Short mmCIF file of C-alpha atoms and ligand atoms in Angstrom, two decimals:
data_model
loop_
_atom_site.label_atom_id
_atom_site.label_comp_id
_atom_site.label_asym_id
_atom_site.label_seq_id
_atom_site.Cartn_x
_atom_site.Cartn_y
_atom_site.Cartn_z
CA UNK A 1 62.13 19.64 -126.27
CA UNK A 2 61.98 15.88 -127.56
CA UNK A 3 59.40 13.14 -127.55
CA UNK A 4 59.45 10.08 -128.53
CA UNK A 5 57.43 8.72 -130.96
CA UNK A 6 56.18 4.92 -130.65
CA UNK A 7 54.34 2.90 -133.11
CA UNK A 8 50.49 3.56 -132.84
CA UNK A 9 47.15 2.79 -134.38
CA UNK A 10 44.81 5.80 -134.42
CA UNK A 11 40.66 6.26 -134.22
CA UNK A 12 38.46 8.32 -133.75
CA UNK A 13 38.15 12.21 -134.44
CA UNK A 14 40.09 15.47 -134.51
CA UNK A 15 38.75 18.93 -134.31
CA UNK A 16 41.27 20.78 -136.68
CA UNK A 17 42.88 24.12 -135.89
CA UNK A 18 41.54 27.16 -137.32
CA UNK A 19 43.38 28.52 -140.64
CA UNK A 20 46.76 30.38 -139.11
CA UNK A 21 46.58 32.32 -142.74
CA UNK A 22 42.95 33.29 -142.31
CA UNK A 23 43.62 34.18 -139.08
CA UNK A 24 46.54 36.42 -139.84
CA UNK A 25 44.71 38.37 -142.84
CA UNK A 26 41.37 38.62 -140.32
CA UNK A 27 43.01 40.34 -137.31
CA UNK A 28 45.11 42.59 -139.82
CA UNK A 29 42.33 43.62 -141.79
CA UNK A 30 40.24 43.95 -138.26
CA UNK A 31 43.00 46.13 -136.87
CA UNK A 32 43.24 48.41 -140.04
CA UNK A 33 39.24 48.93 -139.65
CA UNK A 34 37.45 51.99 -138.26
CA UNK A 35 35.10 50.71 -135.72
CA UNK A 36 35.37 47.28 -133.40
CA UNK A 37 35.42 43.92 -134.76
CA UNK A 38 35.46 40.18 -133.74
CA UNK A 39 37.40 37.46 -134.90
CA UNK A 40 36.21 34.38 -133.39
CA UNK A 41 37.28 30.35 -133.40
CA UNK A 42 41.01 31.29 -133.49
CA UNK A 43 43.82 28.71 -133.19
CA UNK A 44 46.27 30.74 -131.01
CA UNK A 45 50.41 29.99 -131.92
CA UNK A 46 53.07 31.91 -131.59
CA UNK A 47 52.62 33.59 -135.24
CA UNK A 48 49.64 34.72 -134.59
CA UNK A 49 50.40 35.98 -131.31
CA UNK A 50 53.17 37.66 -133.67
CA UNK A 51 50.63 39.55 -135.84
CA UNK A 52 48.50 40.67 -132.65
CA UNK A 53 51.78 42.62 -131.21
CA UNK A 54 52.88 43.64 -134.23
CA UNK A 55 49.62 45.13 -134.69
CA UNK A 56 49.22 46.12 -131.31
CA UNK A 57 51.99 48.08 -131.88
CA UNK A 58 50.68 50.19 -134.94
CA UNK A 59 47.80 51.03 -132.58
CA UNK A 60 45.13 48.69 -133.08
CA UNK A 61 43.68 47.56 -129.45
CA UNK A 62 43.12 43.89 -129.67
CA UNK A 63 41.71 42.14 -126.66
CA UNK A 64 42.41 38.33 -126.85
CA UNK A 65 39.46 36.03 -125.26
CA UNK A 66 39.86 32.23 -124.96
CA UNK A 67 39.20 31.95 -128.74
CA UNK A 68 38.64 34.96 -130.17
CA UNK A 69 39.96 38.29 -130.68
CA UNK A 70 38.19 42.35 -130.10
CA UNK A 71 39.67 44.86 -132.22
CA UNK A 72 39.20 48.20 -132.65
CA UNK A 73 41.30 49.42 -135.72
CA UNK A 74 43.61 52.15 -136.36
CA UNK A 75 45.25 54.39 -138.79
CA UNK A 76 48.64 53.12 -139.67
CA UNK A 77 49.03 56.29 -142.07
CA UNK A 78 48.70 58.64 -139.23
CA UNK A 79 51.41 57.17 -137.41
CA UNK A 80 53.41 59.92 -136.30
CA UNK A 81 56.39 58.01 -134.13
CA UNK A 82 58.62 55.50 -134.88
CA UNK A 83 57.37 51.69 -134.02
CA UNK A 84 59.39 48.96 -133.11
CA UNK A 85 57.62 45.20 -133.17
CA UNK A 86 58.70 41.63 -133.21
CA UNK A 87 57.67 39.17 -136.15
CA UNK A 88 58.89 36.30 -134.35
CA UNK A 89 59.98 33.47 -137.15
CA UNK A 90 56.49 34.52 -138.72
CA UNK A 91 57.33 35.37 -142.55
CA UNK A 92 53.39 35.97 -142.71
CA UNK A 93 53.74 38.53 -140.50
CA UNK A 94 56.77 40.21 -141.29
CA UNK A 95 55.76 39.98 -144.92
CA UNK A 96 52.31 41.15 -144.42
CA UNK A 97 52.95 44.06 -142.58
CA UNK A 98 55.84 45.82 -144.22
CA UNK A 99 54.24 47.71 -146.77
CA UNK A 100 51.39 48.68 -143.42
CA UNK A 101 54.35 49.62 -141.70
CA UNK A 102 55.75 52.10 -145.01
CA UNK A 103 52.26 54.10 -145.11
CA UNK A 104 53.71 56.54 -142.77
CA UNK A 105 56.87 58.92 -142.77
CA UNK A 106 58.33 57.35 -139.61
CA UNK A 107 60.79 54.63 -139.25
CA UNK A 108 59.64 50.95 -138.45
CA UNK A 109 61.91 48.31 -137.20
CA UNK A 110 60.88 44.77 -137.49
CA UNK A 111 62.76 41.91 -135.73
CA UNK A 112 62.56 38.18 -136.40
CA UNK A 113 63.82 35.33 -135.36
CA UNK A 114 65.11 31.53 -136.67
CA UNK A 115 65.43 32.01 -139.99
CA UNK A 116 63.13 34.86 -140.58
CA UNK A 117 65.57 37.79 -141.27
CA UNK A 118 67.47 35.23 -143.84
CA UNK A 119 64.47 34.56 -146.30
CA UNK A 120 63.75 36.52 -149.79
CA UNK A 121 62.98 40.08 -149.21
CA UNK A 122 64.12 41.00 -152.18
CA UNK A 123 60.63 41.83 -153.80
CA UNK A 124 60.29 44.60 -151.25
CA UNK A 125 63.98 45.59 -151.26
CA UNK A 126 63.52 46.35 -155.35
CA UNK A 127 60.56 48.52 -154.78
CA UNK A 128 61.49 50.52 -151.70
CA UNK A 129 64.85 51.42 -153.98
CA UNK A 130 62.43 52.14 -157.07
CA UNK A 131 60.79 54.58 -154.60
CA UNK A 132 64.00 55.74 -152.84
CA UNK A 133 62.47 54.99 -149.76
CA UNK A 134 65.01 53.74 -146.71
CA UNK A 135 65.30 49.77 -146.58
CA UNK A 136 67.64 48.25 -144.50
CA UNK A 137 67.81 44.60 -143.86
CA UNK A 138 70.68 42.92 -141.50
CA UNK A 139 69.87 40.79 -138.00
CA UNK A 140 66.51 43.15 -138.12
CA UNK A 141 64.43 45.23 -140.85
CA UNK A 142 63.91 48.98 -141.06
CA UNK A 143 61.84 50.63 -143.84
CA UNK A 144 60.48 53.81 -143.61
CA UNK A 145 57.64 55.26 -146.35
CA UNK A 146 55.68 56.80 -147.60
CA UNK A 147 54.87 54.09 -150.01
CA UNK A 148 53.55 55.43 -153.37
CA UNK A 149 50.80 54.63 -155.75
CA UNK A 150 51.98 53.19 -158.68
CA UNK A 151 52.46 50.01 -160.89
CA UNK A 152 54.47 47.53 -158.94
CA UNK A 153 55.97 44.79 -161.22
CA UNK A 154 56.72 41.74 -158.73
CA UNK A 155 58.08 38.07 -159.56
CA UNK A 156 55.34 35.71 -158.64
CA UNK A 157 58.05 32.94 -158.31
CA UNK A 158 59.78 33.74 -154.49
CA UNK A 159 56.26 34.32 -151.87
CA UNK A 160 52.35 35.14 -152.89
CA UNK A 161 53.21 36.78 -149.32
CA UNK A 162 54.63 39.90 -150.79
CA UNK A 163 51.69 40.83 -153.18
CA UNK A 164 49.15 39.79 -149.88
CA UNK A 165 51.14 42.83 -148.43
CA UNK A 166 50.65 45.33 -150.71
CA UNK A 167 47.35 44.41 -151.26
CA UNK A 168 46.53 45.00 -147.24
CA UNK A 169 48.68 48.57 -148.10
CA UNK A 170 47.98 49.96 -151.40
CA UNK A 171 43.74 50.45 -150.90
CA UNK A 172 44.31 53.12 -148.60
CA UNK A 173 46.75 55.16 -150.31
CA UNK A 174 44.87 57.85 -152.19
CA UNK A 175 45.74 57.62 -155.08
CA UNK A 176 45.11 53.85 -157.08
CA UNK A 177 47.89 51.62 -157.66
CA UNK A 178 48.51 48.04 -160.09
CA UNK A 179 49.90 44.93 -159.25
CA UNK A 180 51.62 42.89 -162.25
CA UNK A 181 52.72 39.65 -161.63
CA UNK A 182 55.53 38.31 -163.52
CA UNK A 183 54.98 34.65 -164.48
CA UNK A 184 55.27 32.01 -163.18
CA UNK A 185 52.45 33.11 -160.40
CA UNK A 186 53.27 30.47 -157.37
CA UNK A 187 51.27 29.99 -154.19
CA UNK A 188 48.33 31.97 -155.55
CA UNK A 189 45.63 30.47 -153.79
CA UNK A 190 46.78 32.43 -150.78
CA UNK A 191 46.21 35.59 -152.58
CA UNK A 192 42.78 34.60 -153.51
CA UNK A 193 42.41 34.29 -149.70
CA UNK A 194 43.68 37.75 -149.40
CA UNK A 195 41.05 39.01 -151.97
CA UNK A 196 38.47 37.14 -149.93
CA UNK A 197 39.32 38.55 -146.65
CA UNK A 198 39.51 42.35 -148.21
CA UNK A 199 36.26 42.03 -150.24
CA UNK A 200 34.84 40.71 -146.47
CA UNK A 201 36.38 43.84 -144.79
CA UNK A 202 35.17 46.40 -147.83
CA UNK A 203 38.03 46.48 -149.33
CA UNK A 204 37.48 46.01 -153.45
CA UNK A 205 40.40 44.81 -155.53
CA UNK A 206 39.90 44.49 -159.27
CA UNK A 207 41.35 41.62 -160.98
CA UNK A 208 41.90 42.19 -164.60
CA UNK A 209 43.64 38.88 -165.59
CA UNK A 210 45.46 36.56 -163.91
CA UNK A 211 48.65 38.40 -163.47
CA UNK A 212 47.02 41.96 -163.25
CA UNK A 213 45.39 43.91 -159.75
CA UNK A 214 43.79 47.11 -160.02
CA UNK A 215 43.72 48.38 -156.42
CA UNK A 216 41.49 51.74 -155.66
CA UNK A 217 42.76 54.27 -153.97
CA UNK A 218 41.11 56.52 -151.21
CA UNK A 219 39.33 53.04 -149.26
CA UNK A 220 38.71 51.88 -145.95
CA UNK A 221 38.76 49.07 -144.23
CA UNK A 222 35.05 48.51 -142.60
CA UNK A 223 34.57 46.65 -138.91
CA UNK A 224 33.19 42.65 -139.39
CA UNK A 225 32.77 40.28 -137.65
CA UNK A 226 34.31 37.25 -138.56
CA UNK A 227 34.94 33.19 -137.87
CA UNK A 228 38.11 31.75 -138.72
CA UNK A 229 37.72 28.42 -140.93
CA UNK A 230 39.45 25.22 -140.33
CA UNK A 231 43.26 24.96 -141.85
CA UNK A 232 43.91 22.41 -144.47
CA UNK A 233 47.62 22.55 -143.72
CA UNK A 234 47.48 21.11 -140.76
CA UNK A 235 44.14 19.03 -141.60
CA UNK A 236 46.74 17.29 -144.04
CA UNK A 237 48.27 15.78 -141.13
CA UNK A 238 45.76 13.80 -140.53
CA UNK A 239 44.08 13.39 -144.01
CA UNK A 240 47.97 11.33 -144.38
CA UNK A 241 48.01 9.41 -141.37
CA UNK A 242 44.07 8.84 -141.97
CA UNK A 243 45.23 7.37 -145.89
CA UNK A 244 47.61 5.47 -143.94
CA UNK A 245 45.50 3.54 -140.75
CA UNK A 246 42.34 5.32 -141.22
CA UNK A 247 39.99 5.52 -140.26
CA UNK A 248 39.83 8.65 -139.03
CA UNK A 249 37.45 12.03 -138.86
CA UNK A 250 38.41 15.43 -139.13
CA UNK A 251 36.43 18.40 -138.13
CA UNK A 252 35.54 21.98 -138.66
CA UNK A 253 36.67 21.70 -142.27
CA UNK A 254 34.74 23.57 -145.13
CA UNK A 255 34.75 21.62 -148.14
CA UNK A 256 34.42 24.78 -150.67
CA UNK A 257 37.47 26.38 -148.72
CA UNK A 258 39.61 28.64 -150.87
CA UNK A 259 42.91 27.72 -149.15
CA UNK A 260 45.01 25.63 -151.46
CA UNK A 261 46.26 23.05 -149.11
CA UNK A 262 42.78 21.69 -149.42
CA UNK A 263 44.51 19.95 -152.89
CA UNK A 264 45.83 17.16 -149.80
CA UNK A 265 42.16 15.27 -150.00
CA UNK A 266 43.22 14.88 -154.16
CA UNK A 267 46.39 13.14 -153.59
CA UNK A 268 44.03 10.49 -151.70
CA UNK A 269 41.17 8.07 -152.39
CA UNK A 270 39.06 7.04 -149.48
CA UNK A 271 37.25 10.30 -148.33
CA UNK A 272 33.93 10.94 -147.65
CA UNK A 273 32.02 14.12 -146.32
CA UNK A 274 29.33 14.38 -144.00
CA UNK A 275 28.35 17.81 -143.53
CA UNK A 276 31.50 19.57 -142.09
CA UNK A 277 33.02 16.06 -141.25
CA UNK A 278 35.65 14.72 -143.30
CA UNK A 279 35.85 10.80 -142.89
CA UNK A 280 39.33 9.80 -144.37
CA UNK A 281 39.92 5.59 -144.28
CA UNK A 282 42.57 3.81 -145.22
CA UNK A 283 43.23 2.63 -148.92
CA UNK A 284 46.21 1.38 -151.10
CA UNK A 285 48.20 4.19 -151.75
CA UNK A 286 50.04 4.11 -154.80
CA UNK A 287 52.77 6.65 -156.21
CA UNK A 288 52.08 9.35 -158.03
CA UNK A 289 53.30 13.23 -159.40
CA UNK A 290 52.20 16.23 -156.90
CA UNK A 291 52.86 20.11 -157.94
CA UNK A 292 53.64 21.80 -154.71
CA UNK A 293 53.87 25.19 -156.70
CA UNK A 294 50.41 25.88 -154.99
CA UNK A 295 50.30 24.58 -151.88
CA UNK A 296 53.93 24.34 -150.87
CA UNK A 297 53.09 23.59 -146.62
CA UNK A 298 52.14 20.17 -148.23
CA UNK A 299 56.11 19.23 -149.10
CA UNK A 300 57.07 17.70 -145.19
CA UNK A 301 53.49 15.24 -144.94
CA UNK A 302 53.46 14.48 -148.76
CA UNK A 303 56.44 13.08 -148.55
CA UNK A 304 55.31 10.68 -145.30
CA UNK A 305 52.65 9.79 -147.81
CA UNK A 306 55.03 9.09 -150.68
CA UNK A 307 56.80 6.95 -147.98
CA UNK A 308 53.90 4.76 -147.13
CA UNK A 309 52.94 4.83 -151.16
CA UNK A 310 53.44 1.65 -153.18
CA UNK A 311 56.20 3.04 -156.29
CA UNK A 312 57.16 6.31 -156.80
CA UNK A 313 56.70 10.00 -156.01
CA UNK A 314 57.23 12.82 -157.64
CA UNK A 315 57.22 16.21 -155.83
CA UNK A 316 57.68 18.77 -158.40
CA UNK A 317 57.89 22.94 -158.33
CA UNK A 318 59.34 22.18 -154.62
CA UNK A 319 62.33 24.99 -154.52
CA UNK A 320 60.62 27.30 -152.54
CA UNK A 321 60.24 24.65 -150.08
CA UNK A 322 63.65 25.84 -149.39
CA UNK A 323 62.91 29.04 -148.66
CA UNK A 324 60.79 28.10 -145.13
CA UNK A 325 61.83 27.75 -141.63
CA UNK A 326 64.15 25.53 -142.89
CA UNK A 327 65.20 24.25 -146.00
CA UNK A 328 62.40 21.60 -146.12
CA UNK A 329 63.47 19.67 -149.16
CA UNK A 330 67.43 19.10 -147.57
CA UNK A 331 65.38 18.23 -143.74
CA UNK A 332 62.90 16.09 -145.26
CA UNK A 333 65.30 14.05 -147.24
CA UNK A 334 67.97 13.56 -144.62
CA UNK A 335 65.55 13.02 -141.72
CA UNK A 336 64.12 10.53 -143.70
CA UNK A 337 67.41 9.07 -144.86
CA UNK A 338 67.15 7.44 -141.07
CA UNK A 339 64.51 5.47 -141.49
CA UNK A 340 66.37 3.84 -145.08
CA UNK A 341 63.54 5.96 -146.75
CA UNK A 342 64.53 5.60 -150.55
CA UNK A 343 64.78 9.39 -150.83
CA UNK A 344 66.41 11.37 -153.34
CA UNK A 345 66.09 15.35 -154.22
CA UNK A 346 67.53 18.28 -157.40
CA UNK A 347 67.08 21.68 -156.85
CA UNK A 348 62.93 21.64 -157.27
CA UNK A 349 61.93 18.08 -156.57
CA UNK A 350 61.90 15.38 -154.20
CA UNK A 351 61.43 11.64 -155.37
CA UNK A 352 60.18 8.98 -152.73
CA UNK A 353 60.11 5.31 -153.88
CA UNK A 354 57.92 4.00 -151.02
CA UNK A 355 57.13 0.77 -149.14
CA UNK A 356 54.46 -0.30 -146.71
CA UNK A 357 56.72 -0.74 -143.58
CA UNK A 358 59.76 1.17 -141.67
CA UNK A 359 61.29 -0.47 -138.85
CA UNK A 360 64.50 0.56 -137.63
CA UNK A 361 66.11 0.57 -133.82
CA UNK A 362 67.74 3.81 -132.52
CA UNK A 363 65.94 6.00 -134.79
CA UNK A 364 66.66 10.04 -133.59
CA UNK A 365 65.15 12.75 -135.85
CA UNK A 366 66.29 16.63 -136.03
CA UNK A 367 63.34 18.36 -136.35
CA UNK A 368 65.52 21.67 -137.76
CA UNK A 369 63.39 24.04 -136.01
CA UNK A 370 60.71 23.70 -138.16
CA UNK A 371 56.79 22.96 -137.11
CA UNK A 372 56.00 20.94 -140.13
CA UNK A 373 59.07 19.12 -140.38
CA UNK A 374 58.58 18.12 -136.82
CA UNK A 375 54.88 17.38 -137.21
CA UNK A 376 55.32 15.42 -140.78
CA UNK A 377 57.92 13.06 -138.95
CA UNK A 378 55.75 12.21 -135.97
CA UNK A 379 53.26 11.30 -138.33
CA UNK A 380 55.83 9.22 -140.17
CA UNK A 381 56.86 7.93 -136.67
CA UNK A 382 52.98 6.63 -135.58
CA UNK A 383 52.91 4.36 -138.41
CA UNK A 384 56.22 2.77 -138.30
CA UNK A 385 57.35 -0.43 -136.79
CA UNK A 386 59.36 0.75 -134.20
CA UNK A 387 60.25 4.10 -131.96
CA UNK A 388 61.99 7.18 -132.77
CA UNK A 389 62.84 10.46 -130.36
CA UNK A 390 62.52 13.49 -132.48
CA UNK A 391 64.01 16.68 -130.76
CA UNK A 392 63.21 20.69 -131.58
CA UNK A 393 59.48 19.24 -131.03
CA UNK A 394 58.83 22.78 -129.78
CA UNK A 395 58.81 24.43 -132.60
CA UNK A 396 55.22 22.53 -133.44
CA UNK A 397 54.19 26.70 -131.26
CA UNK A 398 54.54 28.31 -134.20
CA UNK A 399 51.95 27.20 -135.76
CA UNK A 400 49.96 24.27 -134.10
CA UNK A 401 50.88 24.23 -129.70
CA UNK A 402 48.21 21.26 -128.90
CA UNK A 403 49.13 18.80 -131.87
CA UNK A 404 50.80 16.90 -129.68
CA UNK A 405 47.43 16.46 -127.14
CA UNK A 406 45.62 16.06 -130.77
CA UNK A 407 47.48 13.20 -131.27
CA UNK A 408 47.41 11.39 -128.06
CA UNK A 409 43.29 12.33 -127.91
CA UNK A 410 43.60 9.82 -130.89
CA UNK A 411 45.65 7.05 -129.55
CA UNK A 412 48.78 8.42 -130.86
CA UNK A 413 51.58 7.27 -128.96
CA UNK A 414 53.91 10.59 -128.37
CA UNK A 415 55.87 10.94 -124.71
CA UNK A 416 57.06 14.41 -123.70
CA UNK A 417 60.61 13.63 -122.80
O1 S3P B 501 50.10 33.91 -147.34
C1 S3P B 501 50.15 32.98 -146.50
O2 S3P B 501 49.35 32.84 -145.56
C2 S3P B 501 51.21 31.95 -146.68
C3 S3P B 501 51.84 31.83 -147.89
C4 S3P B 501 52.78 30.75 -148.21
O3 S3P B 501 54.04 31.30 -148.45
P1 S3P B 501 54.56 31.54 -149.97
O4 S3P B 501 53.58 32.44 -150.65
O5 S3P B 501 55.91 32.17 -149.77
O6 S3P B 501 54.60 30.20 -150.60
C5 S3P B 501 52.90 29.69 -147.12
O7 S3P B 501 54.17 28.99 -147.23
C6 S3P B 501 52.80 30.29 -145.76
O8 S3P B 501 52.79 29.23 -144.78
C7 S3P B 501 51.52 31.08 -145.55
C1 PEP B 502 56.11 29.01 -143.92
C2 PEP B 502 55.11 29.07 -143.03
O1 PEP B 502 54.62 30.24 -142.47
P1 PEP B 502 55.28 31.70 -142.64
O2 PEP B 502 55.68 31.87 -144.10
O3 PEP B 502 54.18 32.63 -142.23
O4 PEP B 502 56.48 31.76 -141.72
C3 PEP B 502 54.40 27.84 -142.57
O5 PEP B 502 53.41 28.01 -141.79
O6 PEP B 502 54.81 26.73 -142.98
#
């Protein structure tokens, strides 16, 4: 699919999608739970969608409503037959559930799709050899358990989304297990969210330091009933284009949110809150040094901001930016190579030396299959001085299906070609 992006000035107000990694953790945690639970105010995609068949499959019965979700959990250590379930090109879900999947004695084949079955699984790979427990990873996955308590020793450098997973698995083995991360600890806000969503299904994780879990055996999940928060990865979408021709107002945010994308309103100056609304306005925007080791879904749209930004940008701790849907730092820098973006990358960084304007005739952008790449240039494309078609503008399902409605609602100018 490709749209074409014109030159736009926005207004107005946008009710932000609910958090896709809230959303995953609350219907997993719902679906391991004895009893029935709802999780309400969810932003349907095509990962999440992902997680609900995937945990379909491992029993739980999940009854989608317009924006919510029924579950009545199951016991993924009784499983008794092989499963077979489709991640889709969610690394969330594929991540998340492999250690669920290795409670049980019988074989579990996972397929993906993109670029899933090509990222790091090396983390899991390590321990299911430690454990001599069958791993097998070519177009698909196939592990087989049972996984064992014990002290797992994991690199906290390649995805948070491997120690998420064995913190959904490891509380209801009976025996009690340890997580020790080895430094540098990356993207650990969303484990915090993890914790959060455990402690809010009864699950109780001890953390001893900052590098150290103590997980109980012998627990159970517990039925809740939960609302799904507003996500501050894609709320950065707009917090950016707000910075840029604000104003604008963003909704259904929580301003004490745990998730670490939230760090987007810090890289900004004119914000104001008013109760759950988030007024963003327009400001000078100078350059300045960003650590993406935390919130790494921040690379595509701080570099649109770095674009706009008077001077230069540093994003730093960017190389697992590579490790996405696509490799976000080599997209980002030659999609915006077309525009005569002064853009230049190493291994871990990205440096943007930006200027107020972009104008350029004939503009086409590749979008590389990737949601945020796509989304991060259409913002780019609103505020420059002429049109650009940007193609794989499909791939905004995976995480965010209406942004492109969101952004007409707006004033955004964005034609479905
Ligand atoms: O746990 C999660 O919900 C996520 C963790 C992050 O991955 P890494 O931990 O690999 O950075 C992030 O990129 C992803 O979009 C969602
Ligand atoms: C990388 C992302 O998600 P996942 O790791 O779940 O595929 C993302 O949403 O940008």
């Amino acid at each position: 699919m490709k749209v074409k992006v014109s030159p736009s000035q926005v207004a107005g107000s946008v009710a932000i999608p609910s958090s896709k990694s809230l959303a995953h953790r609350a219907i997993i945690c719902a679906s391991l739970a004895q009893g029935t639970s709802t999780v309400s105010n969810i932003t349907y995609s095509k990962d999440i969608d992902a997680t609900i068949a995937c945990m379909e499959a491992l029993g739980a019965k999940i009854k989608k409503q317009e924006t919510s979700c029924i579950i009545t959990g199951t016991n993924v250590k009784n499983r008794t037959e092989p499963v077979s379930m489709d991640c889709n090109e969610s690394g969330s879900t594929l991540r998340f559930l492999i250690p669920l999947c290795a409670l049980s004695n019988q074989k579990a084949t996972l397929i993906g799709h993109g670029r899933l079955m090509q990222r790091p699984m090396d983390v899991y790979a390590k321990i299911f050899k430690e454990q001599q427990l069958s791993f097998k990873q070519t177009d698909h996955m196939e592990v087989c358990g049972p996984l064992q308590p014990s002290v797992y020793k994991i690199r906290g450098d390649i995805s948070s989304q491997f120690i998420t997973g064995l913190l959904l698995a490891l509380p209801l083995l009976a025996q009690d297990s340890q997580i020790e991360i080895i430094p540098p600890y990356e993207s650990k806000s969303y484990v915090d969210l993890t914790l959060q969503m455990l402690k809010t299904f009864g699950i109780i994780i001890h953390q001893t330091d900052a590098t150290h879990y103590q997980i109980p055996g012998h627990q159970s999940y517990l039925a809740k009933d939960v609302r799904v928060e507003g996500d501050w990865s894609q709320a950065a979408f707009y917090t950016v284009l707000g910075a840029i021709q604000g104003p604008l107002t963003l909704n259904n945010m929580k301003a004490d949110s745990l998730q670490g994308d939230k760090v987007v309103i810090d890289a900004i100056h004119n914000k104001t809150w008013q109760q759950d609304h988030l007024i963003i306005d327009r400001a000078p925007l100078a350059g300045q040094t960003i650590d993406l080791a935390n919130c790494p879904d921040l690379g595509p749209i701080l570099c649109i901001l770095a674009a706009y930004s008077q001077g230069t940008t540093h994003l730093i701790h960017a190389q697992r930016l590579r490790m996405k849907e696509s490799d976000r730092i080599a997209a980002m820098e030659e999609e915006l190579r077309k525009w005569n973006v002064d853009v230049s990358s190493t291994y871990d960084t990205i440096t943007i030396v930006g200027k107020e304007t972009y104008r350029k005739d004939g503009v086409e952008i590749h979008g590389h299959n990737d949601h945020r790449i796509v989304m991060a240039m259409t913002i780019f494309g609103l505020c420059a001085q002429s049109p650009c078609i940007i193609d794989d503008a499909q791939a905004i399902t995976k995480s965010y299906p209406n942004f492109f409605q969101d952004i007409q609602a707006i004033g955004g100018k964005v034609e479905i070609l």
